[in-house]
Amino acid sequence: MISPTNAFAYNDSYTPSGRPLPCKNMTRTNRTIAFSLLLAFTAMLLASCATQADIDSWNSRNRPIQSGSADPDAQSGKPVAPKAYVPRPRPQTRDLEAALALSDDQFDLALAALLFSRAHGTSKPDVDSVLARLDKWGATLGTRMAKFSSPTHRMDLLRRFIHDELGFGYDGADPRGLNPDNLMLDRVVARRKGYCVTLSFIYIIIGRAAGMAIEPVRLPGHFAVVCTETTPPTLLETTAGGRPRGMTELYTAYQMSIQSVEQNGIYATPIKDREAISTCYNNLGGMAVYRADAASALKHFNKAVELSPSNIEARYNRAGVLMRMGGTANVQAAMQDLNEAIRQDPNFYHAWCRRGGLLARHGEKLRGMEEIAKAKRMRPDEANAYIEEGVLLYHEGDLKGAKAAFEQALDREAGNEDALRNLAAVESELGNTARSK
């Protein structure tokens, strides 16, 4: 998956003018190259999940917590207050739109996720049967957890129950998040495999049922959970056996802006359950893009933004679809999405690349190229800014410049499909037929 990893905090001193951008033809009849569509999914592409290398790295730094025979608070002489498992009454509705419209205090993540699966998956699950199964697991864990008050032990019980006893794990065969089975909660329950979004749902549903305070969180191109029983809250990496990750590591790994975390609550901050379902729609839209189904993709991205206006990755993805659809209104709407994404997270590298390309193709070449240059400085080792530059140079007829830009992209990411495809098209037009294959 392509993760919208970020760079240093950038003070956005320029916002494109609100005047209508001239709608220019976005293709040339004598050119075959395609504009790159780089998607930034949460979970996943979707809110993207960890690679196996990521998981191995986290595991080497975060060893399993060793469970003792008794709560450490009890050993210190403090009384342990038992926590009885009390099932939460669920809404009666079995209609997806009705479930999504429930108030925050009535919203039920398990119900909404299963109704989403029934509406958009192929298996058409028996919702109540799967809910009963999840409730049973929660009750089992809740009985065990009643003996402990230490958040450390409670988190350890949760992750061991989910991964060791129930056997849930990350589906490493689907690193780009394109397998629908990993998005549909009923299939994840049946297969005991999923990715960051749905494994996090398992943590939240079972953990809460057992009496734990567990909340969903977004990370750039990723998804996880936090246990709010600790101070500060502890983020658990659900694709790596529930290993804890500290904020210092998260800021380093994702280079998040302070604004996106502490001011706007976009990343590494608990979100509402409704916003978690927004990520499902974003990922569903990404699958539609890969099927070249623009109408469905736009519908799903619209729903993602409706459920969570702060889902800036859905805004970014929607902008890509609107740009491909073309037309003045769509281009203007795409620009608004990109403006808002960058406003909420000034480190959103992919949005800077895309907005720069959009500006340059629609009458503001200088400003567009400035934004692409800015993106290069933000993440000098990323390929996407060079791909955008190459596409722009190509459509200006500068084939040698485009070739150099695509080669620089490949220097940074040797297997980038957009760069490889575009470079082959340029080589063909330059007459280098042997290199165009």
Short mmCIF file of N, CA, C and O in Angstrom, two decimals, residues 67-173:
data_model
loop_
_atom_site.label_atom_id
_atom_site.label_comp_id
_atom_site.label_asym_id
_atom_site.label_seq_id
_atom_site.Cartn_x
_atom_site.Cartn_y
_atom_site.Cartn_z
N SER A 67 2.74 -12.13 31.82
CA SER A 67 1.64 -12.13 32.78
C SER A 67 2.03 -12.87 34.05
O SER A 67 2.55 -13.98 34.00
N GLY A 68 1.77 -12.24 35.20
CA GLY A 68 2.02 -12.89 36.48
C GLY A 68 0.77 -13.62 36.94
O GLY A 68 -0.27 -13.59 36.29
N SER A 69 0.87 -14.25 38.07
CA SER A 69 -0.27 -15.00 38.59
C SER A 69 -1.25 -14.10 39.31
O SER A 69 -2.35 -14.51 39.63
N ALA A 70 -0.81 -12.86 39.57
CA ALA A 70 -1.69 -11.95 40.29
C ALA A 70 -1.46 -10.54 39.80
O ALA A 70 -0.43 -10.23 39.22
N ASP A 71 -2.44 -9.71 40.02
CA ASP A 71 -2.35 -8.31 39.64
C ASP A 71 -1.27 -7.63 40.48
O ASP A 71 -1.21 -7.82 41.69
N PRO A 72 -0.37 -6.81 39.87
CA PRO A 72 0.66 -6.15 40.66
C PRO A 72 0.09 -5.22 41.72
O PRO A 72 0.69 -5.03 42.77
N ASP A 73 -1.08 -4.65 41.46
CA ASP A 73 -1.70 -3.81 42.48
C ASP A 73 -2.11 -4.65 43.67
O ASP A 73 -2.02 -4.21 44.82
N ALA A 74 -2.57 -5.87 43.40
CA ALA A 74 -2.95 -6.75 44.50
C ALA A 74 -1.72 -7.16 45.30
O ALA A 74 -1.77 -7.25 46.53
N GLN A 75 -0.59 -7.38 44.61
CA GLN A 75 0.63 -7.73 45.31
C GLN A 75 1.10 -6.62 46.22
O GLN A 75 1.75 -6.85 47.23
N SER A 76 0.80 -5.37 45.84
CA SER A 76 1.23 -4.25 46.65
C SER A 76 0.29 -3.98 47.81
O SER A 76 0.48 -3.05 48.57
N GLY A 77 -0.76 -4.79 47.92
CA GLY A 77 -1.68 -4.64 49.03
C GLY A 77 -2.94 -3.90 48.70
O GLY A 77 -3.84 -3.80 49.53
N LYS A 78 -3.03 -3.35 47.45
CA LYS A 78 -4.23 -2.62 47.07
C LYS A 78 -5.34 -3.61 46.74
O LYS A 78 -5.10 -4.63 46.08
N PRO A 79 -6.57 -3.35 47.15
CA PRO A 79 -7.66 -4.25 46.80
C PRO A 79 -7.96 -4.17 45.31
O PRO A 79 -7.84 -3.12 44.70
N VAL A 80 -8.30 -5.29 44.71
CA VAL A 80 -8.63 -5.33 43.29
C VAL A 80 -10.14 -5.35 43.15
O VAL A 80 -10.81 -6.26 43.64
N ALA A 81 -10.67 -4.33 42.50
CA ALA A 81 -12.11 -4.25 42.31
C ALA A 81 -12.51 -5.13 41.14
O ALA A 81 -12.05 -4.91 40.02
N PRO A 82 -13.32 -6.16 41.35
CA PRO A 82 -13.73 -7.02 40.24
C PRO A 82 -14.59 -6.24 39.25
O PRO A 82 -15.35 -5.35 39.63
N LYS A 83 -14.44 -6.59 37.98
CA LYS A 83 -15.19 -5.92 36.93
C LYS A 83 -16.11 -6.94 36.27
O LYS A 83 -15.65 -7.77 35.50
N ALA A 84 -17.36 -6.90 36.60
CA ALA A 84 -18.32 -7.86 36.03
C ALA A 84 -18.61 -7.51 34.58
O ALA A 84 -18.70 -6.33 34.22
N TYR A 85 -18.73 -8.53 33.76
CA TYR A 85 -19.07 -8.31 32.35
C TYR A 85 -20.57 -8.08 32.22
O TYR A 85 -21.38 -8.89 32.64
N VAL A 86 -20.92 -6.93 31.67
CA VAL A 86 -22.33 -6.59 31.46
C VAL A 86 -22.52 -6.29 29.98
O VAL A 86 -22.00 -5.30 29.47
N PRO A 87 -23.23 -7.16 29.25
CA PRO A 87 -23.44 -6.91 27.82
C PRO A 87 -24.13 -5.57 27.59
O PRO A 87 -25.04 -5.20 28.32
N ARG A 88 -23.68 -4.87 26.59
CA ARG A 88 -24.29 -3.58 26.24
C ARG A 88 -25.48 -3.83 25.33
O ARG A 88 -25.36 -4.52 24.32
N PRO A 89 -26.64 -3.29 25.68
CA PRO A 89 -27.80 -3.47 24.82
C PRO A 89 -27.53 -2.90 23.43
O PRO A 89 -27.00 -1.80 23.30
N ARG A 90 -27.89 -3.66 22.41
CA ARG A 90 -27.64 -3.21 21.05
C ARG A 90 -28.91 -2.60 20.46
O ARG A 90 -30.02 -2.99 20.79
N PRO A 91 -28.74 -1.67 19.54
CA PRO A 91 -29.91 -1.12 18.83
C PRO A 91 -30.67 -2.22 18.11
O PRO A 91 -30.09 -3.22 17.68
N GLN A 92 -31.96 -2.02 17.95
CA GLN A 92 -32.79 -3.02 17.30
C GLN A 92 -32.65 -3.02 15.78
O GLN A 92 -32.91 -4.02 15.13
N THR A 93 -32.23 -1.89 15.22
CA THR A 93 -32.20 -1.79 13.76
C THR A 93 -31.20 -2.77 13.16
O THR A 93 -30.17 -3.05 13.75
N ARG A 94 -31.54 -3.26 11.99
CA ARG A 94 -30.63 -4.07 11.20
C ARG A 94 -30.49 -3.45 9.80
O ARG A 94 -30.17 -4.14 8.83
N ASP A 95 -30.71 -2.16 9.75
CA ASP A 95 -30.56 -1.39 8.51
C ASP A 95 -29.29 -0.55 8.61
O ASP A 95 -29.09 0.16 9.60
N LEU A 96 -28.43 -0.62 7.61
CA LEU A 96 -27.14 0.05 7.68
C LEU A 96 -27.28 1.56 7.85
O LEU A 96 -26.64 2.15 8.73
N GLU A 97 -28.08 2.20 7.02
CA GLU A 97 -28.19 3.65 7.10
C GLU A 97 -28.76 4.09 8.44
O GLU A 97 -28.33 5.10 9.02
N ALA A 98 -29.70 3.33 8.96
CA ALA A 98 -30.26 3.65 10.27
C ALA A 98 -29.20 3.49 11.36
O ALA A 98 -29.11 4.31 12.29
N ALA A 99 -28.38 2.46 11.24
CA ALA A 99 -27.32 2.24 12.22
C ALA A 99 -26.28 3.35 12.17
O ALA A 99 -25.76 3.78 13.21
N LEU A 100 -25.96 3.83 10.96
CA LEU A 100 -24.98 4.89 10.81
C LEU A 100 -25.51 6.23 11.31
O LEU A 100 -24.73 7.13 11.64
N ALA A 101 -26.84 6.36 11.35
CA ALA A 101 -27.44 7.63 11.78
C ALA A 101 -27.68 7.70 13.29
O ALA A 101 -28.14 8.74 13.79
N LEU A 102 -27.38 6.64 14.02
CA LEU A 102 -27.60 6.64 15.46
C LEU A 102 -26.72 7.69 16.14
O LEU A 102 -25.64 8.04 15.65
N SER A 103 -27.16 8.18 17.28
CA SER A 103 -26.38 9.15 18.04
C SER A 103 -25.11 8.49 18.56
O SER A 103 -25.01 7.25 18.61
N ASP A 104 -24.15 9.30 18.95
CA ASP A 104 -22.87 8.77 19.39
C ASP A 104 -23.01 7.80 20.56
O ASP A 104 -22.31 6.79 20.64
N ASP A 105 -23.92 8.09 21.48
CA ASP A 105 -24.06 7.22 22.66
C ASP A 105 -24.80 5.93 22.34
O ASP A 105 -24.79 4.98 23.13
N GLN A 106 -25.44 5.85 21.17
CA GLN A 106 -26.13 4.63 20.75
C GLN A 106 -25.38 3.87 19.66
O GLN A 106 -25.69 2.71 19.38
N PHE A 107 -24.42 4.53 19.03
CA PHE A 107 -23.72 3.92 17.89
C PHE A 107 -23.02 2.65 18.34
O PHE A 107 -22.34 2.62 19.36
N ASP A 108 -23.18 1.60 17.55
CA ASP A 108 -22.62 0.28 17.88
C ASP A 108 -21.67 -0.12 16.77
O ASP A 108 -22.09 -0.42 15.65
N LEU A 109 -20.37 -0.15 17.08
CA LEU A 109 -19.36 -0.42 16.06
C LEU A 109 -19.52 -1.81 15.45
O LEU A 109 -19.44 -1.97 14.23
N ALA A 110 -19.73 -2.82 16.28
CA ALA A 110 -19.87 -4.19 15.76
C ALA A 110 -21.06 -4.29 14.82
O ALA A 110 -20.97 -4.87 13.73
N LEU A 111 -22.19 -3.73 15.23
CA LEU A 111 -23.39 -3.78 14.39
C LEU A 111 -23.15 -3.04 13.08
O LEU A 111 -23.47 -3.57 12.00
N ALA A 112 -22.60 -1.83 13.14
CA ALA A 112 -22.38 -1.05 11.93
C ALA A 112 -21.42 -1.77 10.99
O ALA A 112 -21.63 -1.80 9.77
N ALA A 113 -20.34 -2.34 11.54
CA ALA A 113 -19.35 -3.02 10.70
C ALA A 113 -19.95 -4.25 10.02
O ALA A 113 -19.66 -4.53 8.85
N LEU A 114 -20.79 -4.99 10.73
CA LEU A 114 -21.41 -6.19 10.14
C LEU A 114 -22.48 -5.82 9.12
O LEU A 114 -22.62 -6.50 8.09
N LEU A 115 -23.23 -4.76 9.37
CA LEU A 115 -24.20 -4.30 8.38
C LEU A 115 -23.49 -3.77 7.14
O LEU A 115 -23.97 -3.94 6.01
N PHE A 116 -22.34 -3.14 7.34
CA PHE A 116 -21.51 -2.72 6.21
C PHE A 116 -21.10 -3.94 5.39
O PHE A 116 -21.16 -3.92 4.16
N SER A 117 -20.68 -5.00 6.07
CA SER A 117 -20.28 -6.22 5.38
C SER A 117 -21.44 -6.83 4.59
O SER A 117 -21.27 -7.30 3.46
N ARG A 118 -22.61 -6.83 5.21
CA ARG A 118 -23.78 -7.40 4.54
C ARG A 118 -24.16 -6.58 3.31
O ARG A 118 -24.57 -7.12 2.27
N ALA A 119 -24.00 -5.25 3.39
CA ALA A 119 -24.38 -4.38 2.28
C ALA A 119 -23.36 -4.39 1.15
O ALA A 119 -23.73 -4.29 -0.02
N HIS A 120 -22.07 -4.54 1.49
CA HIS A 120 -21.03 -4.35 0.47
C HIS A 120 -20.19 -5.60 0.21
O HIS A 120 -19.39 -5.60 -0.73
N GLY A 121 -20.35 -6.63 1.02
CA GLY A 121 -19.61 -7.86 0.79
C GLY A 121 -20.40 -8.86 -0.01
O GLY A 121 -21.54 -8.60 -0.43
N THR A 122 -19.84 -10.02 -0.21
CA THR A 122 -20.51 -11.06 -1.00
C THR A 122 -21.08 -12.17 -0.13
O THR A 122 -21.90 -12.96 -0.60
N SER A 123 -20.67 -12.24 1.14
CA SER A 123 -21.08 -13.38 1.97
C SER A 123 -22.45 -13.21 2.62
O SER A 123 -23.06 -14.19 3.04
N LYS A 124 -22.94 -11.97 2.74
CA LYS A 124 -24.26 -11.68 3.33
C LYS A 124 -24.42 -12.40 4.67
O LYS A 124 -25.20 -13.34 4.82
N PRO A 125 -23.70 -11.96 5.67
CA PRO A 125 -23.65 -12.69 6.95
C PRO A 125 -24.95 -12.64 7.73
O PRO A 125 -25.77 -11.72 7.57
N ASP A 126 -25.13 -13.61 8.60
CA ASP A 126 -26.17 -13.57 9.61
C ASP A 126 -25.64 -12.67 10.72
O ASP A 126 -24.84 -13.09 11.56
N VAL A 127 -26.07 -11.43 10.71
CA VAL A 127 -25.51 -10.42 11.60
C VAL A 127 -25.63 -10.82 13.06
O VAL A 127 -24.68 -10.72 13.84
N ASP A 128 -26.81 -11.29 13.47
CA ASP A 128 -27.03 -11.62 14.87
C ASP A 128 -26.18 -12.80 15.33
O ASP A 128 -25.73 -12.85 16.48
N SER A 129 -25.93 -13.74 14.43
CA SER A 129 -25.08 -14.88 14.77
C SER A 129 -23.65 -14.44 15.04
O SER A 129 -23.02 -14.88 16.01
N VAL A 130 -23.13 -13.55 14.20
CA VAL A 130 -21.76 -13.07 14.40
C VAL A 130 -21.68 -12.20 15.65
O VAL A 130 -20.71 -12.28 16.41
N LEU A 131 -22.70 -11.39 15.89
CA LEU A 131 -22.73 -10.58 17.10
C LEU A 131 -22.70 -11.46 18.35
O LEU A 131 -21.99 -11.16 19.32
N ALA A 132 -23.46 -12.55 18.32
CA ALA A 132 -23.48 -13.46 19.46
C ALA A 132 -22.11 -14.08 19.70
O ALA A 132 -21.67 -14.26 20.85
N ARG A 133 -21.41 -14.38 18.62
CA ARG A 133 -20.07 -14.96 18.74
C ARG A 133 -19.11 -13.96 19.38
O ARG A 133 -18.32 -14.30 20.27
N LEU A 134 -19.18 -12.71 18.92
CA LEU A 134 -18.32 -11.67 19.48
C LEU A 134 -18.65 -11.42 20.95
O LEU A 134 -17.76 -11.24 21.79
N ASP A 135 -19.94 -11.43 21.28
CA ASP A 135 -20.36 -11.24 22.67
C ASP A 135 -19.83 -12.36 23.56
O ASP A 135 -19.40 -12.13 24.70
N LYS A 136 -19.86 -13.58 23.04
CA LYS A 136 -19.38 -14.71 23.82
C LYS A 136 -17.89 -14.56 24.13
O LYS A 136 -17.43 -14.81 25.25
N TRP A 137 -17.12 -14.15 23.11
CA TRP A 137 -15.69 -13.93 23.34
C TRP A 137 -15.48 -12.83 24.37
O TRP A 137 -14.62 -12.94 25.25
N GLY A 138 -16.25 -11.75 24.26
CA GLY A 138 -16.12 -10.67 25.21
C GLY A 138 -16.44 -11.11 26.62
O GLY A 138 -15.77 -10.71 27.59
N ALA A 139 -17.46 -11.95 26.77
CA ALA A 139 -17.84 -12.44 28.09
C ALA A 139 -16.74 -13.32 28.69
O ALA A 139 -16.43 -13.23 29.88
N THR A 140 -16.15 -14.17 27.86
CA THR A 140 -15.08 -15.03 28.33
C THR A 140 -13.90 -14.22 28.83
O THR A 140 -13.37 -14.46 29.93
N LEU A 141 -13.50 -13.23 28.04
CA LEU A 141 -12.38 -12.39 28.45
C LEU A 141 -12.74 -11.54 29.67
O LEU A 141 -11.91 -11.33 30.56
N GLY A 142 -13.97 -11.06 29.71
CA GLY A 142 -14.39 -10.23 30.83
C GLY A 142 -14.30 -10.96 32.16
O GLY A 142 -13.93 -10.37 33.18
N THR A 143 -14.65 -12.24 32.17
CA THR A 143 -14.56 -13.03 33.40
C THR A 143 -13.12 -13.12 33.88
O THR A 143 -12.84 -12.99 35.08
N ARG A 144 -12.21 -13.33 32.97
CA ARG A 144 -10.79 -13.41 33.34
C ARG A 144 -10.25 -12.05 33.77
O ARG A 144 -9.45 -11.95 34.71
N MET A 145 -10.67 -11.02 33.09
CA MET A 145 -10.14 -9.69 33.34
C MET A 145 -10.62 -9.11 34.67
O MET A 145 -10.01 -8.20 35.22
N ALA A 146 -11.70 -9.66 35.21
CA ALA A 146 -12.23 -9.14 36.47
C ALA A 146 -11.26 -9.31 37.62
O ALA A 146 -11.39 -8.64 38.65
N LYS A 147 -10.26 -10.17 37.45
CA LYS A 147 -9.28 -10.41 38.51
C LYS A 147 -8.18 -9.36 38.53
O LYS A 147 -7.37 -9.34 39.46
N PHE A 148 -8.13 -8.52 37.50
CA PHE A 148 -7.01 -7.60 37.37
C PHE A 148 -7.48 -6.15 37.26
O PHE A 148 -8.48 -5.85 36.60
N SER A 149 -6.75 -5.26 37.89
CA SER A 149 -7.02 -3.83 37.73
C SER A 149 -5.88 -3.11 37.03
O SER A 149 -6.05 -1.98 36.57
N SER A 150 -4.72 -3.74 36.94
CA SER A 150 -3.57 -3.11 36.29
C SER A 150 -3.82 -3.03 34.78
O SER A 150 -4.02 -4.05 34.12
N PRO A 151 -3.77 -1.81 34.20
CA PRO A 151 -3.93 -1.70 32.74
C PRO A 151 -2.90 -2.51 31.96
O PRO A 151 -3.21 -3.04 30.90
N THR A 152 -1.70 -2.63 32.51
CA THR A 152 -0.67 -3.41 31.83
C THR A 152 -1.09 -4.86 31.67
O THR A 152 -0.99 -5.44 30.58
N HIS A 153 -1.58 -5.45 32.75
CA HIS A 153 -2.02 -6.84 32.66
C HIS A 153 -3.29 -6.97 31.82
O HIS A 153 -3.46 -7.95 31.09
N ARG A 154 -4.16 -6.00 31.90
CA ARG A 154 -5.41 -6.07 31.12
C ARG A 154 -5.12 -6.00 29.62
O ARG A 154 -5.71 -6.74 28.83
N MET A 155 -4.20 -5.14 29.23
CA MET A 155 -3.82 -5.08 27.82
C MET A 155 -3.17 -6.37 27.38
O MET A 155 -3.40 -6.85 26.26
N ASP A 156 -2.35 -6.94 28.25
CA ASP A 156 -1.69 -8.20 27.91
C ASP A 156 -2.70 -9.33 27.76
O ASP A 156 -2.61 -10.14 26.84
N LEU A 157 -3.69 -9.38 28.66
CA LEU A 157 -4.74 -10.39 28.54
C LEU A 157 -5.50 -10.23 27.22
O LEU A 157 -5.83 -11.22 26.55
N LEU A 158 -5.79 -8.99 26.85
CA LEU A 158 -6.55 -8.74 25.62
C LEU A 158 -5.78 -9.23 24.40
O LEU A 158 -6.33 -9.97 23.57
N ARG A 159 -4.53 -8.82 24.29
CA ARG A 159 -3.80 -9.19 23.08
C ARG A 159 -3.52 -10.69 23.02
O ARG A 159 -3.56 -11.31 21.96
N ARG A 160 -3.25 -11.32 24.19
CA ARG A 160 -3.02 -12.76 24.19
C ARG A 160 -4.30 -13.53 23.85
O ARG A 160 -4.26 -14.55 23.15
N PHE A 161 -5.43 -13.05 24.34
CA PHE A 161 -6.70 -13.71 24.05
C PHE A 161 -7.00 -13.64 22.55
O PHE A 161 -7.39 -14.64 21.92
N ILE A 162 -6.80 -12.46 21.96
CA ILE A 162 -7.13 -12.28 20.55
C ILE A 162 -6.17 -13.03 19.64
O ILE A 162 -6.60 -13.74 18.70
N HIS A 163 -4.89 -12.92 19.90
CA HIS A 163 -3.91 -13.50 18.98
C HIS A 163 -3.53 -14.93 19.32
O HIS A 163 -3.48 -15.78 18.42
N ASP A 164 -3.28 -15.20 20.58
CA ASP A 164 -2.81 -16.54 20.95
C ASP A 164 -3.94 -17.55 21.08
O ASP A 164 -3.84 -18.68 20.62
N GLU A 165 -5.03 -17.13 21.72
CA GLU A 165 -6.12 -18.08 21.97
C GLU A 165 -7.09 -18.16 20.79
O GLU A 165 -7.43 -19.25 20.32
N LEU A 166 -7.55 -17.01 20.31
CA LEU A 166 -8.50 -17.02 19.19
C LEU A 166 -7.80 -17.18 17.85
O LEU A 166 -8.43 -17.60 16.87
N GLY A 167 -6.53 -16.80 17.77
CA GLY A 167 -5.77 -17.02 16.54
C GLY A 167 -5.89 -15.95 15.49
O GLY A 167 -5.58 -16.19 14.32
N PHE A 168 -6.32 -14.74 15.86
CA PHE A 168 -6.40 -13.66 14.88
C PHE A 168 -5.00 -13.17 14.53
O PHE A 168 -4.10 -13.13 15.38
N GLY A 169 -4.83 -12.79 13.26
CA GLY A 169 -3.53 -12.28 12.83
C GLY A 169 -3.64 -11.49 11.54
O GLY A 169 -4.67 -11.48 10.86
N TYR A 170 -2.56 -10.83 11.23
CA TYR A 170 -2.47 -9.98 10.03
C TYR A 170 -2.33 -10.84 8.79
O TYR A 170 -1.52 -11.77 8.76
N ASP A 171 -3.09 -10.53 7.76
CA ASP A 171 -3.02 -11.25 6.49
C ASP A 171 -1.89 -10.67 5.65
O ASP A 171 -2.09 -9.73 4.87
N GLY A 172 -0.70 -11.22 5.81
CA GLY A 172 0.45 -10.71 5.08
C GLY A 172 0.40 -10.95 3.59
O GLY A 172 1.18 -10.37 2.84
N ALA A 173 -0.56 -11.76 3.13
CA ALA A 173 -0.70 -12.00 1.69
C ALA A 173 -1.42 -10.86 0.99
O ALA A 173 -1.53 -10.87 -0.23
#
